[in-house]
PDB file of C-alpha atoms and ligand atoms in Angstrom:
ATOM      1  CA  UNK A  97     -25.069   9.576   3.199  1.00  0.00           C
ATOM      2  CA  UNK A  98     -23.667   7.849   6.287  1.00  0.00           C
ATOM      3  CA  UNK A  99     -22.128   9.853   9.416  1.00  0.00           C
ATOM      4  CA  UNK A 100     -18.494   9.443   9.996  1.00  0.00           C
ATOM      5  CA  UNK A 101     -15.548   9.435   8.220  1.00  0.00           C
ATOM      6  CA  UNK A 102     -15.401   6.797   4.918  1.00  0.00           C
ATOM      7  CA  UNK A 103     -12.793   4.081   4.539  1.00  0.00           C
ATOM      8  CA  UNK A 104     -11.945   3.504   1.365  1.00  0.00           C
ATOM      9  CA  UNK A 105      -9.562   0.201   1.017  1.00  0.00           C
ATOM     10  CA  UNK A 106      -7.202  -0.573  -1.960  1.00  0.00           C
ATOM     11  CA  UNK A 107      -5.328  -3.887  -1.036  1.00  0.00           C
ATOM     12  CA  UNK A 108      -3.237  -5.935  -3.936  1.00  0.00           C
ATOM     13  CA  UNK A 109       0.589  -7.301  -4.748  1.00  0.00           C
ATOM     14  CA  UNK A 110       3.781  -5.258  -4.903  1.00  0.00           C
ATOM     15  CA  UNK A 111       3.742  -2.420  -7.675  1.00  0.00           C
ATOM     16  CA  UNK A 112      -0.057  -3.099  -8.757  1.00  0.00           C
ATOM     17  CA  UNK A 113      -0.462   0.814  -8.583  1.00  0.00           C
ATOM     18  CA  UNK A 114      -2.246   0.310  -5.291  1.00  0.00           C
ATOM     19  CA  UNK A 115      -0.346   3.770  -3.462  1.00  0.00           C
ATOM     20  CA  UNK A 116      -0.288   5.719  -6.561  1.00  0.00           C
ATOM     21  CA  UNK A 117      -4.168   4.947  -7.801  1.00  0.00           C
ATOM     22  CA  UNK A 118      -4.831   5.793  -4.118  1.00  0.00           C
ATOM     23  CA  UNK A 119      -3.399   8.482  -3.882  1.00  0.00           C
ATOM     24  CA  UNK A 120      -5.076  10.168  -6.472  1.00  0.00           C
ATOM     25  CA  UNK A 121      -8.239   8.839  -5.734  1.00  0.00           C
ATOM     26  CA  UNK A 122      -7.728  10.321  -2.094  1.00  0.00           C
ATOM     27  CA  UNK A 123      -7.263  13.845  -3.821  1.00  0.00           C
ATOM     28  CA  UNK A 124     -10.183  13.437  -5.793  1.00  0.00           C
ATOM     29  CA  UNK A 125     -12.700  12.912  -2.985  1.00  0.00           C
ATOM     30  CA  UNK A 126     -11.387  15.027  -0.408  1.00  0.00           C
ATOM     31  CA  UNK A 127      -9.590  12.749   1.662  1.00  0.00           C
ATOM     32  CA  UNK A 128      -6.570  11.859   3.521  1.00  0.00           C
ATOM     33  CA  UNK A 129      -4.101   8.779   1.544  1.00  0.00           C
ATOM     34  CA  UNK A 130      -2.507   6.440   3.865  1.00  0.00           C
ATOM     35  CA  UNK A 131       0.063   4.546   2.902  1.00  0.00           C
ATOM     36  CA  UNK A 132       0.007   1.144   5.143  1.00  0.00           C
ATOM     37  CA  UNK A 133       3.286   0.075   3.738  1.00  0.00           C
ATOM     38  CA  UNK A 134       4.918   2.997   4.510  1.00  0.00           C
ATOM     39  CA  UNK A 135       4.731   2.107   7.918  1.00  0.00           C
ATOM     40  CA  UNK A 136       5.954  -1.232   7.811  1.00  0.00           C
ATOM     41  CA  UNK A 137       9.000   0.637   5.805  1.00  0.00           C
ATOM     42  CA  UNK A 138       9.619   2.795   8.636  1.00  0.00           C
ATOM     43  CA  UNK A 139       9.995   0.383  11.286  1.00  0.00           C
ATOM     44  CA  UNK A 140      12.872  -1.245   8.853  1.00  0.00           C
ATOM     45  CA  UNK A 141      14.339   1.642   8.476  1.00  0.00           C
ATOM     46  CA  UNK A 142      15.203   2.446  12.090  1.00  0.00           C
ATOM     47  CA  UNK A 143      15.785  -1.000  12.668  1.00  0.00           C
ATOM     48  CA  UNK A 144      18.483  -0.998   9.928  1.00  0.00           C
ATOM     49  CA  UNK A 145      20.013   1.609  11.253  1.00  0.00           C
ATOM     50  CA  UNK A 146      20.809  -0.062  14.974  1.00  0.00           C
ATOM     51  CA  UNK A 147      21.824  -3.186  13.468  1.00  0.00           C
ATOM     52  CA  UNK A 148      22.612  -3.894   9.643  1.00  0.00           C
ATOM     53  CA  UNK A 149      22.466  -7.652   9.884  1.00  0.00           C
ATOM     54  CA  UNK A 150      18.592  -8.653   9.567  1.00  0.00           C
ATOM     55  CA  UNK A 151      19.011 -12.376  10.189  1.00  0.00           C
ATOM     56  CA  UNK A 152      19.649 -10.880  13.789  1.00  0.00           C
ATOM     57  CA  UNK A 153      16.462  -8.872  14.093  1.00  0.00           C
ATOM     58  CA  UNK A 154      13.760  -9.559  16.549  1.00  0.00           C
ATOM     59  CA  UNK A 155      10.302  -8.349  17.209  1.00  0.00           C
ATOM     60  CA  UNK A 156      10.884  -7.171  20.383  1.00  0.00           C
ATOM     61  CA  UNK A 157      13.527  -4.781  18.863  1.00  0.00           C
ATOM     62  CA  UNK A 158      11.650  -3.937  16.002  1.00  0.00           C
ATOM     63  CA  UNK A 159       8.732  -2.980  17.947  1.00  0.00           C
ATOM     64  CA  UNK A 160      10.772  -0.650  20.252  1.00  0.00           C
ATOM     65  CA  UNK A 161      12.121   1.009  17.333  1.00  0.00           C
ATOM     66  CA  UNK A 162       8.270   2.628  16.499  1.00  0.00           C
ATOM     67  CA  UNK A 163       8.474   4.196  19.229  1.00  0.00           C
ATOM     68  CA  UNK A 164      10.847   6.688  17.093  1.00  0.00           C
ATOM     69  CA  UNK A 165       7.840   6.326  14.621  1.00  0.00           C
ATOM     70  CA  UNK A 166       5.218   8.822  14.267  1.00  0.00           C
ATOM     71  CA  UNK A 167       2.700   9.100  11.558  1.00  0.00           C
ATOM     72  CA  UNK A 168       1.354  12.762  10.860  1.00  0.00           C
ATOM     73  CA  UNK A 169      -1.222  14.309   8.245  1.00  0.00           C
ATOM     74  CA  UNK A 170       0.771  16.707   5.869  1.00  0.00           C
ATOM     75  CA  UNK A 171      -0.991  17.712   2.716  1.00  0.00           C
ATOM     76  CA  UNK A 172      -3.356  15.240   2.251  1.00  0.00           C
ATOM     77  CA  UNK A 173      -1.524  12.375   2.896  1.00  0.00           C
ATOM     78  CA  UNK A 174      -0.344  10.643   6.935  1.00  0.00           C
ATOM     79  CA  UNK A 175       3.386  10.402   6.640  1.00  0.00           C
ATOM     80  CA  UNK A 176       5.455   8.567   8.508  1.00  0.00           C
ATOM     81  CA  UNK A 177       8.104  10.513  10.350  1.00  0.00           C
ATOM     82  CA  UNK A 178      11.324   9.352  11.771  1.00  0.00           C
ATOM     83  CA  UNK A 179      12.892  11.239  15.030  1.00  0.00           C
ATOM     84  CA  UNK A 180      10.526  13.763  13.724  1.00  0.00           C
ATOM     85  CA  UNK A 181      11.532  13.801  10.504  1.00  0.00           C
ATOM     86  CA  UNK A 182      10.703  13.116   6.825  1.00  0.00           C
ATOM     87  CA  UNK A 183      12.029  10.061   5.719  1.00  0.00           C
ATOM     88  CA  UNK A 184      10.102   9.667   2.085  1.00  0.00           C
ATOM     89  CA  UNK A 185      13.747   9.075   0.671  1.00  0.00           C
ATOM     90  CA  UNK A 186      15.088   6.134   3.362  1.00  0.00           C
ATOM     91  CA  UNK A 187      12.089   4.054   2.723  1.00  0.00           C
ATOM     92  CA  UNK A 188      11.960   4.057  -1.097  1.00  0.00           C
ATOM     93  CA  UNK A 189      15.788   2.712  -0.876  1.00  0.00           C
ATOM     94  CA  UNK A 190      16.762  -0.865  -1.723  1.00  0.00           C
ATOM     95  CA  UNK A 191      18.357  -1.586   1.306  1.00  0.00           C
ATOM     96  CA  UNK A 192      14.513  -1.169   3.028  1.00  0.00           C
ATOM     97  CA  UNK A 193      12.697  -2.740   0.110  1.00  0.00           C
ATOM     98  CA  UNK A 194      14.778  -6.167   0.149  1.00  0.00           C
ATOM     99  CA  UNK A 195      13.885  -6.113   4.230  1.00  0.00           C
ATOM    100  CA  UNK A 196      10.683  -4.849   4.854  1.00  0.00           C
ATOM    101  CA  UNK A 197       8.600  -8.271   4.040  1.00  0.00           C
ATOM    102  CA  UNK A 198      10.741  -9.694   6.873  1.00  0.00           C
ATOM    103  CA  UNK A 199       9.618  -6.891   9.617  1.00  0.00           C
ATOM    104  CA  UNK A 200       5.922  -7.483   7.854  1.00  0.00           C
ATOM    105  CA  UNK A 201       5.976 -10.582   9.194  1.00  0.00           C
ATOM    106  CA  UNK A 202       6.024  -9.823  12.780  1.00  0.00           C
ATOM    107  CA  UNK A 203       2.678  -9.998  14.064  1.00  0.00           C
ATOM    108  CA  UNK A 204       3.476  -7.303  16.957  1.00  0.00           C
ATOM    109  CA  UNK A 205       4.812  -4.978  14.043  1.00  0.00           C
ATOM    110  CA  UNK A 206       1.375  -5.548  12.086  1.00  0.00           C
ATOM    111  CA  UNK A 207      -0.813  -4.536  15.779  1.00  0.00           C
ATOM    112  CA  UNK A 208       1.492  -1.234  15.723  1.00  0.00           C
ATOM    113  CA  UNK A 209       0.666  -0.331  11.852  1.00  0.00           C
ATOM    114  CA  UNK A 210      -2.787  -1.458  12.339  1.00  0.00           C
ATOM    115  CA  UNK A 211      -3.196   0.664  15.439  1.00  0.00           C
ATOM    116  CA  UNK A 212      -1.719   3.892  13.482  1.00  0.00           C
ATOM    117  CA  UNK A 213      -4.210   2.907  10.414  1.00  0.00           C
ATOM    118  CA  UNK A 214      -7.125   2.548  12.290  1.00  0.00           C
ATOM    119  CA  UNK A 215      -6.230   5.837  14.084  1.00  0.00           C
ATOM    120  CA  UNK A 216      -5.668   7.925  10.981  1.00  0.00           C
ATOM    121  CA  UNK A 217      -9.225   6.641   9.796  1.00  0.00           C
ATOM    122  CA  UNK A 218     -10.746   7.583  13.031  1.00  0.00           C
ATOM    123  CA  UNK A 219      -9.985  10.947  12.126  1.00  0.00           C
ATOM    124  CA  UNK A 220     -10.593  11.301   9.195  1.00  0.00           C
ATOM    125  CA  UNK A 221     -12.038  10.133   5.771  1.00  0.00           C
ATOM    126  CA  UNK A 222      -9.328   8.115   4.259  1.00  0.00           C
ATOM    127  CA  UNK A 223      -8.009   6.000   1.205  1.00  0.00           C
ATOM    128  CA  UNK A 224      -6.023   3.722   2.814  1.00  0.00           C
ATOM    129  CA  UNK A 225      -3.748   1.252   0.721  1.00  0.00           C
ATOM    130  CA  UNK A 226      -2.168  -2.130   1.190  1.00  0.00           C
ATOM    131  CA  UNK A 227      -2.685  -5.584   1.800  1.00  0.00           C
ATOM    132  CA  UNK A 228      -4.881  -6.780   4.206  1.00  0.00           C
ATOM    133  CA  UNK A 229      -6.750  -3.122   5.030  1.00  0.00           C
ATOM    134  CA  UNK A 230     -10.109  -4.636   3.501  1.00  0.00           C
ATOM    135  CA  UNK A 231      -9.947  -7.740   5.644  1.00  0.00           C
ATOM    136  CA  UNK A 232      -7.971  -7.241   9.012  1.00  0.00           C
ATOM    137  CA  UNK A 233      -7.700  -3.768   9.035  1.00  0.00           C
ATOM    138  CA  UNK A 234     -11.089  -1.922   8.062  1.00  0.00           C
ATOM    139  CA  UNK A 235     -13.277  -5.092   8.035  1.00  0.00           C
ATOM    140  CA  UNK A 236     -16.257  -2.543   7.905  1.00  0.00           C
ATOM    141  CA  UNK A 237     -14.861  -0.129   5.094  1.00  0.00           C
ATOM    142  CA  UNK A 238     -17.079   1.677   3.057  1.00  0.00           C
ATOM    143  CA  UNK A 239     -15.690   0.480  -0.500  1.00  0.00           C
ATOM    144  CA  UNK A 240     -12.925  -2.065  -0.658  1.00  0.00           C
ATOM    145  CA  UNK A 241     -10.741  -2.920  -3.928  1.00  0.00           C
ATOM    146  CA  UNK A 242      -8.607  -5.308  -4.869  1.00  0.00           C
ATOM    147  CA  UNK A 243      -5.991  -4.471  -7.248  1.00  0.00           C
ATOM    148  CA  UNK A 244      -4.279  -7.034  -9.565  1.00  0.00           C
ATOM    149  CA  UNK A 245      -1.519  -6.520 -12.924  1.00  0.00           C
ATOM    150  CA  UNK A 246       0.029  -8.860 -15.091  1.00  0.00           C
ATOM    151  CA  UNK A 247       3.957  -8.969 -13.610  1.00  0.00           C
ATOM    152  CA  UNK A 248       4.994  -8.377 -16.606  1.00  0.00           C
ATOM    153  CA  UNK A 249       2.884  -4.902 -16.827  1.00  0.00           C
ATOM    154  CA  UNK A 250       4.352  -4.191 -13.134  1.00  0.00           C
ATOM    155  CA  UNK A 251       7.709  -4.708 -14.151  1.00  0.00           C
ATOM    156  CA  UNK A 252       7.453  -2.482 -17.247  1.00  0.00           C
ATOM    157  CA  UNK A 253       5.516   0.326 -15.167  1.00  0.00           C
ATOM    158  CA  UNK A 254       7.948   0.206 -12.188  1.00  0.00           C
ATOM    159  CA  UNK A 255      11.125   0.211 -14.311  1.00  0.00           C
ATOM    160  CA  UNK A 256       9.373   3.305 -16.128  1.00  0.00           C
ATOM    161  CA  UNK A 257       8.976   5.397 -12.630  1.00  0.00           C
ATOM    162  CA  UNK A 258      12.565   4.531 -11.693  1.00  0.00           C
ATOM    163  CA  UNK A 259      14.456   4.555 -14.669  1.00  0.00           C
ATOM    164  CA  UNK A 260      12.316   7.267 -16.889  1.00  0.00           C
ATOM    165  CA  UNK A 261      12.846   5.784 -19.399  1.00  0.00           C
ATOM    166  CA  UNK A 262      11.607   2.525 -21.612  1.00  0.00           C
ATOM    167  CA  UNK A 263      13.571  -0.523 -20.282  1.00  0.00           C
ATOM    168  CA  UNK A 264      14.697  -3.334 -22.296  1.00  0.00           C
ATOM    169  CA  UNK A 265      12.893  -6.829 -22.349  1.00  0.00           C
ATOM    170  CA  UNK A 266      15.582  -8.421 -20.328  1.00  0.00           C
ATOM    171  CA  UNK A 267      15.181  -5.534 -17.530  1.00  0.00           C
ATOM    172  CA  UNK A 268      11.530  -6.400 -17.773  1.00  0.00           C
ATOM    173  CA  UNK A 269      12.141  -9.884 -17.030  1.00  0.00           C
ATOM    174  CA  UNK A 270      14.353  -9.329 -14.818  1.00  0.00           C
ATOM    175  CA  UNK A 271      12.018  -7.393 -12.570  1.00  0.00           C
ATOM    176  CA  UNK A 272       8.921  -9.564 -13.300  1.00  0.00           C
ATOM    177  CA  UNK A 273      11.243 -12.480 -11.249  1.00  0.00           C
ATOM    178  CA  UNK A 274      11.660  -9.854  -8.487  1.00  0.00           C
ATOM    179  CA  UNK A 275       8.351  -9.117  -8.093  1.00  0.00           C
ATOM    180  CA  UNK A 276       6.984 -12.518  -8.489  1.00  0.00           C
ATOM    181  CA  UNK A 277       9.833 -13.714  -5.233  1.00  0.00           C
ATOM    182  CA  UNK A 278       8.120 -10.448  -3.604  1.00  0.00           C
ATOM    183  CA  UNK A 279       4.159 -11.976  -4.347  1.00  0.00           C
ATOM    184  CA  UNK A 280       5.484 -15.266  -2.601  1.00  0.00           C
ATOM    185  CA  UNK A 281       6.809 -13.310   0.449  1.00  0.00           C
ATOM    186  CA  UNK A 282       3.857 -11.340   0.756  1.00  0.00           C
ATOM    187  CA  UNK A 283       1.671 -13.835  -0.157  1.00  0.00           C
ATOM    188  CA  UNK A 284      -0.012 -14.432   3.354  1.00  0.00           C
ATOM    189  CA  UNK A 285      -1.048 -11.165   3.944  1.00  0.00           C
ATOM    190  CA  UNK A 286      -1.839 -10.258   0.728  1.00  0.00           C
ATOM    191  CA  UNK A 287      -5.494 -11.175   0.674  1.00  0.00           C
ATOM    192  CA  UNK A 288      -9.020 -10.272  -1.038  1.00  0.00           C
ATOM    193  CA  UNK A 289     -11.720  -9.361   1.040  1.00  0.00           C
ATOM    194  CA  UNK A 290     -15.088 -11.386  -0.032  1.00  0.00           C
ATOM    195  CA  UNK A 291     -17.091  -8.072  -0.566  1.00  0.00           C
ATOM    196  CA  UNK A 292     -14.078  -6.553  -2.829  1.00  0.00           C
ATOM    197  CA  UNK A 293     -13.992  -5.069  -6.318  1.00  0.00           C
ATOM    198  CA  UNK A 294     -11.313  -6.976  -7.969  1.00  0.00           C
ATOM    199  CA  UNK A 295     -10.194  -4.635 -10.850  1.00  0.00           C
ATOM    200  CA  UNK A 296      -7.328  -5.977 -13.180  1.00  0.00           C
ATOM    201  CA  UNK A 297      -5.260  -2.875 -14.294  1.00  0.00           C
ATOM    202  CA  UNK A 298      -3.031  -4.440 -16.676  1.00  0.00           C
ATOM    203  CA  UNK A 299      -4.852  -2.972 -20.004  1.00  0.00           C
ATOM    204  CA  UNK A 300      -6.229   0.012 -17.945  1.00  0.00           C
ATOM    205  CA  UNK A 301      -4.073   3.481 -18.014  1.00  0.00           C
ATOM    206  CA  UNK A 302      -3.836   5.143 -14.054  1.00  0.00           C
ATOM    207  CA  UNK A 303      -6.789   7.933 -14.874  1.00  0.00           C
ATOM    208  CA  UNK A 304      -9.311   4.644 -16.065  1.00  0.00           C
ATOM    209  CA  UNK A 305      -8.050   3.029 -12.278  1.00  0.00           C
ATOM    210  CA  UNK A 306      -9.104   6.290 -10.705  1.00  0.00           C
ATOM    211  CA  UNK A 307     -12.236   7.206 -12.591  1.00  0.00           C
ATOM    212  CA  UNK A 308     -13.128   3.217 -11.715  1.00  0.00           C
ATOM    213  CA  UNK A 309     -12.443   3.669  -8.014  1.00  0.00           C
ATOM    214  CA  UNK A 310     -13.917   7.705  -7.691  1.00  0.00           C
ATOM    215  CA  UNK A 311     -17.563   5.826  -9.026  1.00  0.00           C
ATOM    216  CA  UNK A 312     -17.480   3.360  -6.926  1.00  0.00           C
ATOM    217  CA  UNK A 313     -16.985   5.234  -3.738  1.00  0.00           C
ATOM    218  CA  UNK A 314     -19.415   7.829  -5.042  1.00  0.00           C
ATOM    219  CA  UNK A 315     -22.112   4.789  -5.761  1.00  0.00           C
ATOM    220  CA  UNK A 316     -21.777   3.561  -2.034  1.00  0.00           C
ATOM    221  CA  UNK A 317     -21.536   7.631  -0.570  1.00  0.00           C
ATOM    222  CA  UNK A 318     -24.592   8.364  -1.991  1.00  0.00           C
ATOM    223  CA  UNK A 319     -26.672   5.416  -1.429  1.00  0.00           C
ATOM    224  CA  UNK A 320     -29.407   5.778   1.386  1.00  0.00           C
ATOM    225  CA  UNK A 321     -27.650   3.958   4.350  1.00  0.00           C
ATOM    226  CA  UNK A 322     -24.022   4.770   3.016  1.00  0.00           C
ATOM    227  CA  UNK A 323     -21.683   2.432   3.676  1.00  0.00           C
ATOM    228  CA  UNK A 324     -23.251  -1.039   2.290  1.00  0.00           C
ATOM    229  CA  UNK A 325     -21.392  -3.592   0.376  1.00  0.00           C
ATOM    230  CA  UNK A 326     -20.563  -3.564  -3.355  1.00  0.00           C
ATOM    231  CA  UNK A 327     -21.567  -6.185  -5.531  1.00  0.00           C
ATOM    232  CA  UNK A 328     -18.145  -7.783  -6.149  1.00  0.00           C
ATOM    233  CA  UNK A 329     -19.257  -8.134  -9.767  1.00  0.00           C
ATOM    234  CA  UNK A 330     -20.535  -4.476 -10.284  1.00  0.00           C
ATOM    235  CA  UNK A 331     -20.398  -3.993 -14.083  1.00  0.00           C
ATOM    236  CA  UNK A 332     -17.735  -1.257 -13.431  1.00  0.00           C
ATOM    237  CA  UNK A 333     -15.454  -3.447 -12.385  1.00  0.00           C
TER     238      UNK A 333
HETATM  239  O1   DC B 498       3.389  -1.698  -0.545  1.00  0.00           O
HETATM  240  P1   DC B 498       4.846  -1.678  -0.041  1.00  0.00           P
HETATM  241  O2   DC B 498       5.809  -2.239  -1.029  1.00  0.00           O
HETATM  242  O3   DC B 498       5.281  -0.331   0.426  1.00  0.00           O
HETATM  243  O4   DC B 498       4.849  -2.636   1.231  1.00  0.00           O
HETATM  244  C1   DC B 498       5.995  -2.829   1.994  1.00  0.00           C
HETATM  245  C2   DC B 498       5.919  -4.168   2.712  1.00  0.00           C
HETATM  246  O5   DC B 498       4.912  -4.157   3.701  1.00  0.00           O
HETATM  247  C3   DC B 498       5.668  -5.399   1.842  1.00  0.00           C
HETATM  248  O6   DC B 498       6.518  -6.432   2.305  1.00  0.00           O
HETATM  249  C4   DC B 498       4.234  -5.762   2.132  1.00  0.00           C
HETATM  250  C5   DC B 498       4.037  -5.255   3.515  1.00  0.00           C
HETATM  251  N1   DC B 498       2.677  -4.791   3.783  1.00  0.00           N
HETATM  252  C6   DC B 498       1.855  -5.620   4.498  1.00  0.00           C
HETATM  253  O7   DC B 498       2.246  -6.746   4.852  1.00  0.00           O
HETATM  254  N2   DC B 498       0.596  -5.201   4.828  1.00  0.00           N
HETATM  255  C7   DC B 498       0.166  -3.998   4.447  1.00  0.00           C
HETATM  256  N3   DC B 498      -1.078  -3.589   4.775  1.00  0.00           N
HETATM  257  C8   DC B 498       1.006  -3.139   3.692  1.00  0.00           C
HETATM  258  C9   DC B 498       2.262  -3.572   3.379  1.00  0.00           C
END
């Protein structure tokens, strides 16, 4: 087993199951989850908050705004807090959602989430989810994933968190052309490491995700040397 704490990197589009899978593979092994998007939330958050017109926004002001950004551990996961405070609610809302690819452009925004990443990891074994974690991020990490869905499948599975209950094929569509305008915005960050483990969840339930990800990490934790590469076309993939 290798010394030091273990990245574990789960990178793919909008509402491919990337936080949730993560986070339960986090529990599993014992380590922190770290939500890289949450961060990039935050910062759109307080920046909404000074000035509700985001064709305005710079980076300069976006960037000061972290400063009211801190990102803590709190049972088992790094959260970001605003002024101190919890903020899960703010940066699940709309208003943030429809924003946040804009502020995740901003290459002096991506240094400060980086820099809190990379910190959080230096601490402590982590499960660290988003988009380019494998490839700018934690280059080096000890098992990196790509996730990818059908939009169709992440339409139906998001509409099912938020709504609770089965939504109608013309909600589905609906929210497969949201998510597919979100893939395009994202699209050049949103990248696949070389040395990844591209897993395609779309027939796969959330506990086949985890079990897929928990025997992976446990292959590369227990090989002699630790934290080599994984064959990109493992079989369990
Ligand atoms: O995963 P999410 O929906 O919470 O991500 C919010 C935004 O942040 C989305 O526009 C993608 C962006 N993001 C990014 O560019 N790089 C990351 N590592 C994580 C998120």
């Amino acid at each position: 087993m290798s010394s030091g704490p273990h990245v574990i990197a789960i990178d793919g589009p909008a509402a491919s199951g990337k936080s949730s899978t993560a986070q339960w593979v986090a529990r599993r092994l014992g380590h922190y989850h770290v939500d890289s998007g949450s961060l990039y939330r935050a910062a759109t958050a307080v920046q909404l908050e000074r000035d509700t017109d985001p064709e305005t926004w710079t980076e300069g002001e976006v960037l000061a705004g972290t400063r009211r950004v801190s990102f803590v551990p709190s049972e088992g996961a790094f959260v970001p807090l605003i002024d101190g405070e919890p903020a899960d609610e703010k940066l699940r809302g709309s208003e943030v959602t429809r924003n946040v690819s804009r502020v995740a452009k901003m290459p002096a925004v991506r240094n400060w989430v980086n820099e809190q990443v990379r910190l959080a990891g230096r601490a402590q074994s982590v499960v660290v989810d988003g988009r380019d974690i494998g490839t700018v991020v934690f280059p080096d990490a000890s098992l990196k994933v790509f996730l990818v869905a059908d939009p169709w499948e992440r339409a139906r599975r998001r509409l099912i968190q938020r709504l609770d209950r089965h939504p109608s094929d013309q909600e589905i569509a609906e929210e497969t052309d949201l998510i597919v305008q979100r893939d395009a915005k994202d699209s050049t960050q949103t990248v696949q490491a070389t040395d990844a483990v591209l897993i395609d969840t779309t027939y796969l339930t959330q506990e086949d995700q985890v079990e897929r990800i928990v025997a992976l990490a446990n292959a590369v934790t227990h090989r002699p040397g630790g934290t080599s590469v994984v064959d990109g076309d493992s079989d369990l993939t």
